[in-house]
C-alpha positions as CSV (number, residue, x, y, z in Angstrom):
1,M,0.1,0.0,0.0
2,A,1.4,3.4,-1.0
3,R,2.2,5.9,1.7
4,L,0.2,9.1,1.8
5,R,2.1,12.3,1.4
6,E,2.7,14.0,4.7
7,F,2.8,17.5,3.0
8,D,0.6,19.8,0.9
9,E,2.0,19.4,-2.6
10,E,0.8,22.9,-3.6
11,Q,2.3,24.5,-0.5
12,V,5.7,22.9,-1.0
13,L,5.5,23.8,-4.8
14,D,4.9,27.4,-3.9
15,A,7.9,27.4,-1.5
16,A,10.0,26.0,-4.4
17,M,8.7,28.7,-6.7
18,Q,9.7,31.4,-4.2
19,I,13.2,30.2,-3.7
20,F,13.8,29.7,-7.5
21,W,12.3,33.0,-8.1
22,E,14.8,34.6,-5.7
23,K,17.9,32.8,-6.7
24,G,17.2,31.3,-10.1
25,F,17.8,27.7,-11.3
26,E,21.6,27.5,-11.1
27,A,22.1,29.2,-7.8
28,T,19.4,27.2,-6.0
29,S,20.8,24.2,-4.4
30,L,18.8,21.0,-3.3
31,S,19.6,22.0,0.3
32,D,18.1,25.4,-0.3
33,L,15.0,23.6,-1.8
34,T,14.4,21.0,1.0
35,L,15.0,23.5,3.7
36,R,12.4,26.0,2.3
37,M,10.0,23.4,1.2
38,G,10.2,21.6,4.5
39,I,10.6,18.1,3.0
40,Q,13.4,15.5,2.5
41,R,15.1,14.8,-0.6
42,P,13.4,11.4,-1.2
43,S,10.0,13.2,-0.8
44,L,11.1,15.9,-3.2
45,Y,12.2,13.3,-5.8
46,A,9.0,11.2,-5.4
47,A,6.7,14.2,-5.8
48,F,8.4,16.3,-8.4
49,G,11.1,14.4,-9.9
50,D,14.7,16.0,-10.3
51,K,15.5,19.7,-9.8
52,K,14.8,20.7,-13.3
53,E,11.3,19.0,-13.3
54,L,10.5,20.9,-9.9
55,F,11.7,24.1,-11.6
56,E,9.5,23.4,-14.7
57,A,6.4,22.8,-12.2
58,A,7.2,26.1,-10.3
59,L,7.5,28.0,-13.5
60,R,4.2,26.6,-14.9
61,K,2.5,27.5,-11.6
62,Y,4.0,31.1,-11.7
63,T,2.9,31.6,-15.4
64,Q,-0.7,30.5,-14.5
65,I,-1.0,32.8,-11.6
66,H,0.7,35.7,-13.5
67,A,-1.5,35.5,-16.5
68,S,-4.6,35.0,-14.4
69,N,-3.8,38.1,-12.4
70,I,-3.0,40.2,-15.5
71,R,-6.2,39.0,-17.3
72,A,-8.3,40.0,-14.2
73,Q,-6.6,43.4,-14.0
74,F,-7.6,44.0,-17.6
75,H,-11.1,42.8,-17.1
76,N,-11.8,44.7,-13.9
77,N,-11.1,48.1,-15.3
78,S,-13.6,49.6,-17.8
79,S,-11.0,52.0,-19.2
80,I,-8.4,50.3,-21.4
81,R,-6.0,53.2,-21.3
82,E,-6.4,53.1,-17.4
83,A,-5.9,49.4,-17.2
84,F,-2.5,49.8,-19.2
85,R,-1.5,52.8,-17.0
86,V,-2.2,51.0,-13.8
87,F,-0.4,47.9,-15.1
88,F,2.8,49.6,-16.3
89,E,2.9,52.0,-13.2
90,G,2.4,49.0,-11.0
91,L,5.6,47.4,-12.4
92,V,7.5,50.4,-11.4
93,E,5.9,50.7,-8.0
94,Q,6.4,47.1,-7.2
95,A,10.0,47.2,-8.0
96,Y,10.7,50.2,-5.7
97,A,8.5,48.8,-3.0
98,E,10.2,45.5,-2.6
99,D,13.5,45.0,-0.4
100,M,14.7,42.5,-3.1
101,N,13.5,43.1,-6.5
102,R,12.9,39.6,-8.0
103,G,11.5,40.9,-11.2
104,C,9.4,38.4,-13.2
105,F,10.1,34.7,-12.6
106,C,9.2,33.9,-16.2
107,L,11.6,36.7,-17.5
108,N,14.2,35.6,-15.2
109,T,14.0,32.2,-16.6
110,M,14.0,33.6,-20.2
111,V,17.3,35.2,-19.5
112,E,18.9,32.4,-17.5
113,L,17.8,29.2,-19.2
114,A,15.9,29.9,-22.5
115,P,19.1,30.6,-24.6
116,H,20.5,27.1,-23.9
117,D,17.4,24.9,-23.0
118,E,14.8,24.5,-25.7
119,K,12.0,23.4,-23.2
120,F,12.4,26.7,-21.2
121,E,12.7,28.7,-24.4
122,I,9.4,27.3,-25.5
123,L,7.8,27.7,-22.0
124,T,8.8,31.4,-21.8
125,R,7.7,32.1,-25.3
126,E,4.4,30.6,-24.8
127,H,3.7,32.7,-21.8
128,Q,4.8,35.9,-23.7
129,M,2.4,34.9,-26.5
130,Y,-0.5,34.2,-24.0
131,L,0.1,37.7,-22.4
132,T,0.2,39.2,-25.9
133,V,-3.3,37.7,-26.5
134,I,-4.5,39.3,-23.3
135,F,-3.1,42.6,-24.3
136,Q,-4.5,42.3,-27.9
137,E,-8.1,41.4,-26.6
138,A,-7.9,44.5,-24.3
139,I,-6.9,46.8,-27.2
140,E,-9.6,45.4,-29.4
141,R,-12.2,46.1,-26.7
142,G,-10.9,49.6,-26.5
143,I,-11.1,50.1,-30.2
144,Q,-14.7,48.6,-30.2
145,S,-15.8,50.9,-27.4
146,G,-14.3,53.9,-29.1
147,E,-11.9,54.6,-26.5
148,L,-8.9,53.7,-28.7
149,N,-8.2,54.9,-32.2
150,P,-9.9,52.4,-34.7
151,R,-6.8,52.7,-36.9
152,L,-4.6,50.9,-34.2
153,N,-3.3,47.5,-35.3
154,A,-4.2,45.7,-32.0
155,K,-1.9,42.7,-32.7
156,A,1.2,44.8,-33.4
157,L,0.5,47.2,-30.4
158,A,0.1,44.2,-28.2
159,Q,3.3,42.8,-29.3
160,T,5.1,46.1,-28.8
161,L,3.6,46.5,-25.3
162,I,4.8,43.1,-24.3
163,V,8.4,43.9,-25.5
164,S,7.9,47.2,-23.5
165,M,6.8,45.3,-20.4
166,I,9.8,42.9,-20.7
167,G,12.3,45.8,-21.2
168,L,10.8,47.7,-18.2
169,T,10.9,44.7,-15.9
170,V,14.4,44.0,-16.7
171,M,15.5,47.6,-16.4
172,M,13.8,47.9,-13.0
173,K,16.0,45.2,-11.5
174,S,18.8,47.9,-11.6
175,R,16.4,50.5,-9.8
176,P,17.0,53.4,-12.1
177,E,16.1,56.9,-11.0
178,R,12.4,57.2,-10.4
179,S,12.0,60.1,-13.0
180,F,13.6,57.8,-15.6
181,A,11.3,55.0,-14.9
182,D,8.2,57.3,-14.9
183,N,9.3,58.8,-18.3
184,V,9.6,55.4,-19.8
185,V,6.1,54.5,-18.6
186,S,4.8,57.8,-20.0
187,G,6.4,56.9,-23.4
188,I,4.9,53.4,-23.4
189,L,1.4,54.8,-22.7
190,L,1.7,57.2,-25.5
191,Q,1.3,54.4,-27.9
192,L,-2.2,53.9,-26.8
193,A,-3.0,57.6,-27.4
194,E,-2.2,57.6,-31.1
């Protein structure tokens, strides 16, 4: 008879996600993981496989939560321009508010692993494409409601805003002067005013 797991798999996966998010894949040791997760190595291997499989599970959990939060943020605001303003200003606010600016777990993975690991190249690209669809749908709603210019190319603008999000998120890891970051956000938002 198989033994029941003595831990909450979602809780320990969340703990793994947090440590990977803080340190990255390479810098996170198995000791870091077992300590943070509160489980022994045999339990980690039995539940999640090796370190890379655990990292993949943590990344998938993060991207699901991240995309769900962004989708909700855009659905809960009746003004598309306001939704984008709150979103981009929030990236800046969050970076300055945190003691340790972790950035975006998916973008960190894109930089650390995607260049030399096809699986993570695909996973991070899929997340970018999913977020692009969320942005595109929001822009299309703005065009249909008359808030945004009907001549805007929703797909191209969504792709541009995703690249802007990536660049801003990575830039914020170096904590530039606040006026610099605010000017960048203003420039990004001007694309919605055309």
